[in-house]
Amino acid sequence: MQKSQDGLELPNRTLTFDQIDCEVSIEEVVGGFVPTPRFSHVSFESYRPDPKQPSQASTLQRLREYVSGIQAERGERGGLLGFLKKKTPVAIKGLYLDGGYGVGKTHLLASAYLEAPAPKAYLSFQELAYAIGAKGMAPAIEAFKPYRLICVDEFELDDVGNTMLAKTFIRGVMEGGNTHILTTSNTLPSELGQGRFNADDFKREIGIIAQSFESIRLEGEDYRHRAYGENVLSEGIYASDSAALHNAYTHYMPLKSSKLYTTFDELLKHLAAHHPIRYSRLLVPLEVVFIEGLAPFHEQIDALRFVHFIDKLYDQRVKLAVSARCTLPDLFLPEYRDKGYAKKYRRCLSRLHELISEGI
Ligand SMILES: Nc1ncnc2c1ncn2[C@@H]1O[C@H](COP(=O)(O)OP(=O)(O)O)[C@@H](O)[C@H]1O
Ligand SMILES: [Mg+2]
């Protein structure tokens, strides 16, 4: 603990990984069920549909209807004449939002959550899989059944086990007849090019319950490119050299919590030493992370850990500054980048792009 001139204890504003306790309970991981800090203030109003992409305005409209349908089901229209108004029950209980990266799926999902009547839950597919694993299937279904709306971000069908899990879970909670499920999934640019979306895979995988899902395709370009331009991806622009990075770190005055400086190698070692479920906890005391010397990942396992770390950093709105020995897209080698986990890598690059553009 640092001391001020008059002897008062000051919070430690500079931390190293070893000083952060990242033990985490299951309750902490699955608890909350609310949008992450990055998406806790979004709304339908702040979503700006691209006039060149008609599916954006129509999706926004459809989601608004969906949420007011849920409100109406409960007779929450209110007002003296509320009971005279014709109720519009939501025939469709499930809605599946499919599209490329950065078109605003998570933004819309969180907006729908925030507008919907309680009780409601918001979580990522990974958290859902973790919650089911930790609680057991039957108790998880019981725990989620009372929710009017469950929002699940980034539905992943690339893992057979998780797909089975999700299928059983969805069938179980929907049997109650009270629960709506709104979910998103990312489509790879190569698939978009072929006019392919995930929706077909999703419907096939969830089989019998598919008819209670409507799927919507959200078209458009990555909003991060609209907002920040493409140039951040080109060499040198995003990456300061290590001396400049260290200098920025030295002069950075944290406002709320602490700052952390790490070399790329030290970061990888630390990530390898902890279960990924703890990465969130690792970031809690931090407002900014400086990473020196990003370089291509030779081992896919390191790359995947890093992807998870960046997901958490992004969700928790921790700021990021880096120096790098390669361009952003070259961080992940073609050997594994375009294979089974291609979606994770695309998402990570899109998020890194946004984080680095936002600056510190
Ligand atoms: N049409 C839009 N209007 C306003 N902000 C948007 C829009 N589309 C995306 N964003 C913003 O761009 C970022 C990426 O969007 P996100 O919802 O994460 O995309 P996706 O989930 O489709 O990958 C977020 O910060 C989001 O708030
Ligand atoms: Mg998303």
Short mmCIF file of C-alpha atoms and ligand atoms in Angstrom, two decimals:
data_model
loop_
_atom_site.label_atom_id
_atom_site.label_comp_id
_atom_site.label_asym_id
_atom_site.label_seq_id
_atom_site.Cartn_x
_atom_site.Cartn_y
_atom_site.Cartn_z
CA MET A 1 0.00 0.00 0.00
CA GLN A 2 1.37 3.42 -0.95
CA LYS A 3 1.22 6.31 1.57
CA SER A 4 0.36 9.93 0.88
CA GLN A 5 2.48 12.76 2.32
CA ASP A 6 0.33 12.93 5.46
CA GLY A 7 0.57 9.20 5.99
CA LEU A 8 -2.85 8.20 4.59
CA GLU A 9 -2.94 4.91 2.82
CA LEU A 10 -3.52 5.26 -0.90
CA PRO A 11 -4.93 2.48 -3.06
CA ASN A 12 -2.24 0.76 -5.04
CA ARG A 13 -2.67 2.11 -8.54
CA THR A 14 -0.02 -0.09 -10.13
CA LEU A 15 -0.50 -3.81 -10.05
CA THR A 16 1.32 -6.88 -11.32
CA PHE A 17 -0.43 -10.15 -12.06
CA ASP A 18 0.95 -11.78 -8.95
CA GLN A 19 -0.73 -9.20 -6.75
CA ILE A 20 -4.18 -10.04 -8.06
CA ASP A 21 -6.11 -12.83 -6.41
CA CYS A 22 -8.19 -14.45 -9.12
CA GLU A 23 -9.95 -17.18 -7.15
CA VAL A 24 -13.55 -17.19 -8.23
CA SER A 25 -16.69 -18.96 -7.07
CA ILE A 26 -19.24 -20.57 -9.36
CA GLU A 27 -21.78 -18.01 -8.10
CA GLU A 28 -19.49 -15.22 -9.23
CA VAL A 29 -19.11 -16.72 -12.69
CA VAL A 30 -22.73 -17.41 -13.36
CA GLY A 31 -24.19 -14.80 -11.04
CA GLY A 32 -25.66 -11.57 -12.20
CA PHE A 33 -26.97 -12.67 -15.57
CA VAL A 34 -26.92 -9.10 -16.74
CA PRO A 35 -25.21 -7.52 -19.75
CA THR A 36 -21.50 -6.91 -19.32
CA PRO A 37 -20.39 -3.34 -18.52
CA ARG A 38 -19.71 -2.61 -22.21
CA PHE A 39 -23.34 -3.29 -23.08
CA SER A 40 -25.09 -2.17 -19.92
CA HIS A 41 -26.07 1.23 -21.35
CA VAL A 42 -27.05 0.42 -24.91
CA SER A 43 -30.60 0.82 -26.16
CA PHE A 44 -32.81 0.44 -29.22
CA GLU A 45 -32.61 4.24 -29.51
CA SER A 46 -28.82 4.25 -29.69
CA TYR A 47 -28.78 1.63 -32.46
CA ARG A 48 -28.36 3.46 -35.74
CA PRO A 49 -29.53 1.31 -38.66
CA ASP A 50 -27.42 1.65 -41.78
CA PRO A 51 -29.71 3.12 -44.47
CA LYS A 52 -27.87 0.99 -47.04
CA GLN A 53 -28.84 -2.19 -45.17
CA PRO A 54 -32.63 -2.56 -44.94
CA SER A 55 -32.34 -5.63 -42.67
CA GLN A 56 -30.98 -3.40 -39.89
CA ALA A 57 -34.07 -1.19 -39.60
CA SER A 58 -36.40 -4.17 -39.99
CA THR A 59 -34.54 -6.19 -37.33
CA LEU A 60 -34.72 -3.27 -34.92
CA GLN A 61 -38.46 -3.05 -35.56
CA ARG A 62 -38.92 -6.81 -35.15
CA LEU A 63 -37.07 -6.85 -31.83
CA ARG A 64 -39.12 -3.96 -30.50
CA GLU A 65 -42.28 -5.88 -31.39
CA TYR A 66 -40.91 -9.03 -29.81
CA VAL A 67 -40.21 -7.27 -26.52
CA SER A 68 -43.55 -5.45 -26.45
CA GLY A 69 -45.14 -8.81 -27.23
CA ILE A 70 -43.55 -10.21 -24.07
CA GLN A 71 -44.80 -7.24 -22.09
CA ALA A 72 -48.27 -7.66 -23.57
CA GLU A 73 -48.40 -11.33 -22.63
CA ARG A 74 -48.34 -10.31 -19.07
CA GLY A 75 -50.99 -7.63 -19.63
CA GLU A 76 -48.41 -5.00 -18.84
CA ARG A 77 -49.87 -2.55 -21.31
CA GLY A 78 -51.19 -0.66 -18.32
CA GLY A 79 -53.59 2.23 -18.33
CA LEU A 80 -57.28 2.26 -17.57
CA LEU A 81 -58.21 1.01 -21.01
CA GLY A 82 -55.41 -1.51 -21.10
CA PHE A 83 -57.78 -4.43 -20.73
CA LEU A 84 -59.84 -3.27 -23.73
CA LYS A 85 -56.83 -3.30 -26.02
CA LYS A 86 -56.40 -6.37 -28.10
CA LYS A 87 -53.63 -8.48 -26.71
CA THR A 88 -50.98 -9.53 -29.15
CA PRO A 89 -49.52 -12.74 -27.78
CA VAL A 90 -46.05 -13.60 -29.05
CA ALA A 91 -46.64 -16.75 -31.00
CA ILE A 92 -42.94 -17.19 -31.48
CA LYS A 93 -41.03 -17.89 -28.30
CA GLY A 94 -37.56 -17.99 -29.75
CA LEU A 95 -35.72 -15.54 -31.92
CA TYR A 96 -32.35 -16.20 -33.49
CA LEU A 97 -30.26 -13.29 -34.73
CA ASP A 98 -27.61 -14.20 -37.24
CA GLY A 99 -25.03 -12.07 -39.00
CA GLY A 100 -21.42 -11.04 -39.54
CA TYR A 101 -19.13 -9.45 -36.96
CA GLY A 102 -19.80 -6.02 -35.56
CA VAL A 103 -23.21 -5.52 -37.18
CA GLY A 104 -24.75 -4.85 -33.78
CA LYS A 105 -26.19 -8.21 -32.71
CA THR A 106 -24.96 -7.96 -29.12
CA HIS A 107 -26.02 -4.32 -29.01
CA LEU A 108 -29.56 -5.32 -30.00
CA LEU A 109 -29.60 -8.35 -27.71
CA ALA A 110 -28.61 -6.27 -24.68
CA SER A 111 -31.12 -3.57 -25.67
CA ALA A 112 -33.91 -6.15 -25.83
CA TYR A 113 -32.86 -7.48 -22.44
CA LEU A 114 -32.84 -4.02 -20.86
CA GLU A 115 -36.29 -3.20 -22.24
CA ALA A 116 -37.94 -6.54 -21.39
CA PRO A 117 -40.00 -7.16 -18.25
CA ALA A 118 -38.40 -8.99 -15.32
CA PRO A 119 -37.58 -11.70 -14.43
CA LYS A 120 -35.03 -11.99 -17.22
CA ALA A 121 -31.49 -13.22 -17.76
CA TYR A 122 -28.62 -12.28 -20.05
CA LEU A 123 -25.53 -14.45 -20.54
CA SER A 124 -23.08 -15.69 -23.13
CA PHE A 125 -23.31 -19.19 -24.53
CA GLN A 126 -20.07 -20.05 -22.72
CA GLU A 127 -21.52 -18.93 -19.41
CA LEU A 128 -24.67 -20.92 -20.09
CA ALA A 129 -22.61 -24.05 -20.79
CA TYR A 130 -20.61 -23.39 -17.64
CA ALA A 131 -23.73 -22.82 -15.55
CA ILE A 132 -25.31 -26.06 -16.80
CA GLY A 133 -22.06 -27.92 -16.12
CA ALA A 134 -21.76 -26.51 -12.62
CA LYS A 135 -25.39 -26.84 -11.53
CA GLY A 136 -26.43 -29.93 -13.49
CA MET A 137 -28.99 -29.95 -16.30
CA ALA A 138 -32.22 -30.47 -14.36
CA PRO A 139 -31.47 -27.85 -11.65
CA ALA A 140 -30.33 -25.41 -14.36
CA ILE A 141 -33.61 -25.84 -16.25
CA GLU A 142 -35.58 -25.32 -13.04
CA ALA A 143 -33.54 -22.22 -12.23
CA PHE A 144 -34.10 -20.66 -15.66
CA LYS A 145 -37.74 -21.61 -16.23
CA PRO A 146 -39.20 -18.70 -14.27
CA TYR A 147 -37.48 -16.17 -16.56
CA ARG A 148 -39.70 -14.43 -19.10
CA LEU A 149 -36.77 -13.79 -21.40
CA ILE A 150 -33.36 -15.46 -21.62
CA CYS A 151 -30.83 -13.71 -23.85
CA VAL A 152 -27.91 -15.89 -24.97
CA ASP A 153 -25.08 -14.20 -26.83
CA GLU A 154 -22.89 -16.02 -29.37
CA PHE A 155 -24.52 -19.36 -29.68
CA GLU A 156 -21.77 -21.77 -30.71
CA LEU A 157 -22.46 -24.88 -32.72
CA ASP A 158 -18.81 -25.80 -33.23
CA ASP A 159 -18.71 -28.13 -30.24
CA VAL A 160 -20.94 -31.21 -30.38
CA GLY A 161 -21.14 -31.59 -26.61
CA ASN A 162 -22.22 -28.01 -26.05
CA THR A 163 -24.76 -28.23 -28.85
CA MET A 164 -26.39 -31.24 -27.22
CA LEU A 165 -26.37 -29.47 -23.91
CA ALA A 166 -28.01 -26.40 -25.38
CA LYS A 167 -30.65 -28.42 -27.14
CA THR A 168 -31.72 -30.22 -23.97
CA PHE A 169 -31.66 -26.97 -22.06
CA ILE A 170 -33.77 -25.03 -24.57
CA ARG A 171 -36.33 -27.80 -24.81
CA GLY A 172 -36.53 -27.98 -21.02
CA VAL A 173 -37.04 -24.29 -20.34
CA MET A 174 -39.44 -23.83 -23.25
CA GLU A 175 -41.68 -26.64 -22.05
CA GLY A 176 -42.84 -24.35 -19.28
CA GLY A 177 -44.46 -22.19 -21.99
CA ASN A 178 -43.55 -18.98 -20.27
CA THR A 179 -39.98 -18.43 -21.37
CA HIS A 180 -38.76 -16.63 -24.48
CA ILE A 181 -35.26 -17.17 -25.78
CA LEU A 182 -33.42 -14.60 -27.82
CA THR A 183 -30.05 -15.64 -29.14
CA THR A 184 -27.30 -14.41 -31.48
CA SER A 185 -24.65 -16.12 -33.52
CA ASN A 186 -21.76 -14.95 -35.67
CA THR A 187 -21.35 -15.95 -39.28
CA LEU A 188 -17.91 -16.08 -40.87
CA PRO A 189 -17.27 -13.63 -43.71
CA SER A 190 -16.48 -16.54 -46.02
CA GLU A 191 -19.92 -18.02 -45.31
CA LEU A 192 -21.62 -14.66 -45.76
CA GLY A 193 -19.98 -14.48 -49.17
CA GLN A 194 -21.68 -17.73 -50.10
CA GLY A 195 -25.02 -16.46 -48.84
CA ARG A 196 -24.76 -18.93 -45.97
CA PHE A 197 -25.77 -18.14 -42.44
CA ASN A 198 -25.75 -20.18 -39.29
CA ALA A 199 -29.50 -20.20 -39.00
CA ASP A 200 -29.86 -23.35 -41.08
CA ASP A 201 -27.30 -25.21 -38.95
CA PHE A 202 -28.97 -23.94 -35.81
CA LYS A 203 -32.42 -25.11 -36.90
CA ARG A 204 -31.07 -28.50 -37.89
CA GLU A 205 -29.20 -28.92 -34.63
CA ILE A 206 -32.06 -27.98 -32.36
CA GLY A 207 -34.33 -30.25 -34.38
CA ILE A 208 -37.79 -30.61 -32.99
CA ILE A 209 -37.85 -27.25 -31.22
CA ALA A 210 -36.82 -25.39 -34.38
CA GLN A 211 -40.38 -24.47 -35.26
CA SER A 212 -40.65 -22.30 -32.19
CA PHE A 213 -37.70 -20.22 -33.41
CA GLU A 214 -37.78 -17.44 -35.96
CA SER A 215 -34.44 -16.56 -37.50
CA ILE A 216 -33.43 -13.10 -38.62
CA ARG A 217 -30.44 -12.25 -40.74
CA LEU A 218 -28.76 -9.01 -39.95
CA GLU A 219 -26.69 -7.80 -42.87
CA GLY A 220 -24.07 -5.10 -42.94
CA GLU A 221 -20.46 -4.24 -42.39
CA ASP A 222 -18.57 -4.22 -39.12
CA TYR A 223 -19.73 -1.06 -37.32
CA ARG A 224 -16.25 -0.69 -35.88
CA HIS A 225 -15.03 -0.01 -39.40
CA ARG A 226 -17.85 2.45 -39.97
CA ALA A 227 -16.96 4.21 -36.74
CA TYR A 228 -13.17 4.04 -36.80
CA GLY A 229 -12.16 3.43 -40.39
CA GLU A 230 -10.14 0.51 -41.71
CA ASN A 231 -6.70 2.02 -41.24
CA VAL A 232 -6.24 0.68 -37.73
CA LEU A 233 -5.59 -2.71 -39.24
CA SER A 234 -2.67 -1.56 -41.33
CA GLU A 235 0.88 -1.90 -40.22
CA GLY A 236 2.27 0.34 -37.56
CA ILE A 237 -0.76 2.52 -37.05
CA TYR A 238 -2.18 0.73 -34.07
CA ALA A 239 1.08 -0.22 -32.48
CA SER A 240 3.36 2.14 -30.69
CA ASP A 241 6.92 0.94 -30.13
CA SER A 242 7.77 -0.52 -26.75
CA ALA A 243 9.52 2.60 -25.44
CA ALA A 244 6.52 4.75 -26.33
CA LEU A 245 4.21 2.21 -24.76
CA HIS A 246 6.18 2.17 -21.53
CA ASN A 247 6.24 5.91 -21.49
CA ALA A 248 2.46 6.04 -21.89
CA TYR A 249 2.18 3.59 -19.02
CA THR A 250 4.42 5.64 -16.74
CA HIS A 251 2.42 8.79 -17.35
CA TYR A 252 -1.00 7.18 -17.20
CA MET A 253 -2.89 8.26 -14.07
CA PRO A 254 -5.64 5.75 -13.25
CA LEU A 255 -8.92 7.43 -12.36
CA LYS A 256 -10.90 4.61 -10.84
CA SER A 257 -8.72 1.57 -10.25
CA SER A 258 -5.29 0.29 -11.29
CA LYS A 259 -3.00 -0.05 -14.29
CA LEU A 260 -0.96 -3.08 -15.29
CA TYR A 261 2.03 -3.44 -17.62
CA THR A 262 3.05 -6.82 -18.98
CA THR A 263 5.23 -8.23 -21.70
CA PHE A 264 3.59 -10.57 -24.15
CA ASP A 265 5.56 -13.58 -22.84
CA GLU A 266 4.74 -12.83 -19.23
CA LEU A 267 1.06 -12.51 -20.15
CA LEU A 268 1.02 -15.88 -21.91
CA LYS A 269 2.71 -17.57 -18.95
CA HIS A 270 0.20 -16.07 -16.58
CA LEU A 271 -2.78 -17.04 -18.71
CA ALA A 272 -1.47 -20.59 -18.94
CA ALA A 273 -1.20 -20.80 -15.17
CA HIS A 274 -4.90 -20.08 -14.56
CA HIS A 275 -8.18 -21.60 -15.65
CA PRO A 276 -9.80 -19.25 -18.22
CA ILE A 277 -12.83 -18.94 -15.97
CA ARG A 278 -10.62 -16.82 -13.71
CA TYR A 279 -9.59 -14.29 -16.34
CA SER A 280 -12.58 -12.09 -15.54
CA ARG A 281 -11.58 -11.92 -11.92
CA LEU A 282 -8.03 -11.09 -12.91
CA LEU A 283 -9.30 -7.98 -14.67
CA VAL A 284 -11.61 -6.72 -11.93
CA PRO A 285 -9.09 -4.39 -10.22
CA LEU A 286 -7.80 -2.98 -13.52
CA GLU A 287 -8.85 -0.06 -15.66
CA VAL A 288 -6.10 -0.42 -18.25
CA VAL A 289 -3.70 -3.12 -19.45
CA PHE A 290 -0.51 -2.39 -21.42
CA ILE A 291 0.90 -5.31 -23.41
CA GLU A 292 4.42 -5.03 -24.78
CA GLY A 293 5.45 -6.91 -27.90
CA LEU A 294 2.40 -8.74 -29.30
CA ALA A 295 3.67 -11.32 -31.78
CA PRO A 296 2.21 -14.19 -33.82
CA PHE A 297 0.95 -17.10 -31.72
CA HIS A 298 2.77 -20.28 -32.67
CA GLU A 299 0.72 -22.47 -30.36
CA GLN A 300 -3.03 -22.51 -30.88
CA ILE A 301 -3.63 -23.15 -27.18
CA ASP A 302 -1.94 -19.82 -26.35
CA ALA A 303 -3.97 -18.10 -29.04
CA LEU A 304 -7.22 -19.45 -27.60
CA ARG A 305 -6.34 -18.33 -24.09
CA PHE A 306 -5.51 -14.89 -25.40
CA VAL A 307 -8.86 -14.76 -27.28
CA HIS A 308 -10.68 -15.52 -24.06
CA PHE A 309 -8.67 -12.91 -22.18
CA ILE A 310 -9.51 -10.25 -24.78
CA ASP A 311 -13.20 -11.22 -24.65
CA LYS A 312 -13.24 -10.59 -20.93
CA LEU A 313 -11.24 -7.40 -21.18
CA TYR A 314 -13.62 -6.13 -23.84
CA ASP A 315 -16.75 -7.06 -21.90
CA GLN A 316 -15.49 -5.48 -18.72
CA ARG A 317 -14.53 -2.29 -20.50
CA VAL A 318 -10.89 -2.46 -19.44
CA LYS A 319 -8.80 -0.26 -21.73
CA LEU A 320 -5.95 -1.67 -23.80
CA ALA A 321 -2.70 -0.35 -25.23
CA VAL A 322 -0.18 -2.51 -27.07
CA SER A 323 3.06 -2.52 -28.92
CA ALA A 324 3.38 -5.20 -31.56
CA ARG A 325 5.87 -6.99 -33.75
CA CYS A 326 3.29 -7.79 -36.42
CA THR A 327 0.08 -6.43 -37.88
CA LEU A 328 -3.12 -7.30 -36.09
CA PRO A 329 -4.43 -9.94 -38.55
CA ASP A 330 -1.02 -11.69 -38.50
CA LEU A 331 -1.29 -12.42 -34.78
CA PHE A 332 -3.10 -15.65 -35.64
CA LEU A 333 -1.37 -17.94 -38.09
CA PRO A 334 -3.27 -19.17 -41.17
CA GLU A 335 -2.61 -22.79 -40.06
CA TYR A 336 -5.24 -22.53 -37.39
CA ARG A 337 -6.89 -19.14 -37.95
CA ASP A 338 -9.33 -20.27 -40.62
CA LYS A 339 -10.07 -23.72 -39.17
CA GLY A 340 -12.46 -24.86 -36.43
CA TYR A 341 -12.11 -21.81 -34.20
CA ALA A 342 -12.17 -19.26 -37.01
CA LYS A 343 -15.14 -17.52 -35.41
CA LYS A 344 -13.32 -16.91 -32.18
CA TYR A 345 -10.32 -15.43 -34.03
CA ARG A 346 -12.48 -13.16 -36.18
CA ARG A 347 -14.32 -11.93 -33.12
CA CYS A 348 -11.05 -11.31 -31.33
CA LEU A 349 -9.58 -9.30 -34.21
CA SER A 350 -12.74 -7.24 -34.47
CA ARG A 351 -12.69 -6.54 -30.74
CA LEU A 352 -8.96 -5.79 -30.64
CA HIS A 353 -9.54 -3.36 -33.45
CA GLU A 354 -12.24 -1.57 -31.46
CA LEU A 355 -10.28 -1.58 -28.19
CA ILE A 356 -7.06 -0.27 -29.72
CA SER A 357 -8.95 2.39 -31.68
CA GLU A 358 -10.68 3.57 -28.54
CA GLY A 359 -7.28 4.29 -27.02
CA ILE A 360 -6.60 4.78 -23.34
N1 LIG B 1 -26.06 0.24 -35.90
C1 LIG B 1 -25.34 0.55 -34.80
N2 LIG B 1 -25.56 1.70 -34.14
C2 LIG B 1 -24.83 2.03 -33.05
N3 LIG B 1 -23.83 1.28 -32.55
C3 LIG B 1 -23.56 0.11 -33.15
C4 LIG B 1 -24.31 -0.32 -34.30
N4 LIG B 1 -23.84 -1.52 -34.69
C5 LIG B 1 -22.85 -1.82 -33.83
N5 LIG B 1 -22.67 -0.84 -32.91
C6 LIG B 1 -21.63 -0.79 -31.88
O1 LIG B 1 -20.47 -1.39 -32.46
C7 LIG B 1 -19.85 -2.30 -31.55
C8 LIG B 1 -19.92 -3.72 -32.10
O2 LIG B 1 -21.28 -4.17 -32.12
P1 LIG B 1 -21.74 -5.57 -31.55
O3 LIG B 1 -23.16 -5.44 -31.09
O4 LIG B 1 -20.76 -6.07 -30.56
O5 LIG B 1 -21.65 -6.45 -32.88
P2 LIG B 1 -21.82 -8.02 -33.07
O6 LIG B 1 -22.39 -8.57 -31.80
O7 LIG B 1 -22.77 -8.14 -34.23
O8 LIG B 1 -20.46 -8.55 -33.40
C9 LIG B 1 -20.58 -2.13 -30.24
O9 LIG B 1 -19.89 -1.16 -29.48
C10 LIG B 1 -21.96 -1.62 -30.65
O10 LIG B 1 -22.57 -0.84 -29.63
MG MG B 2 -21.58 -9.95 -30.49
#
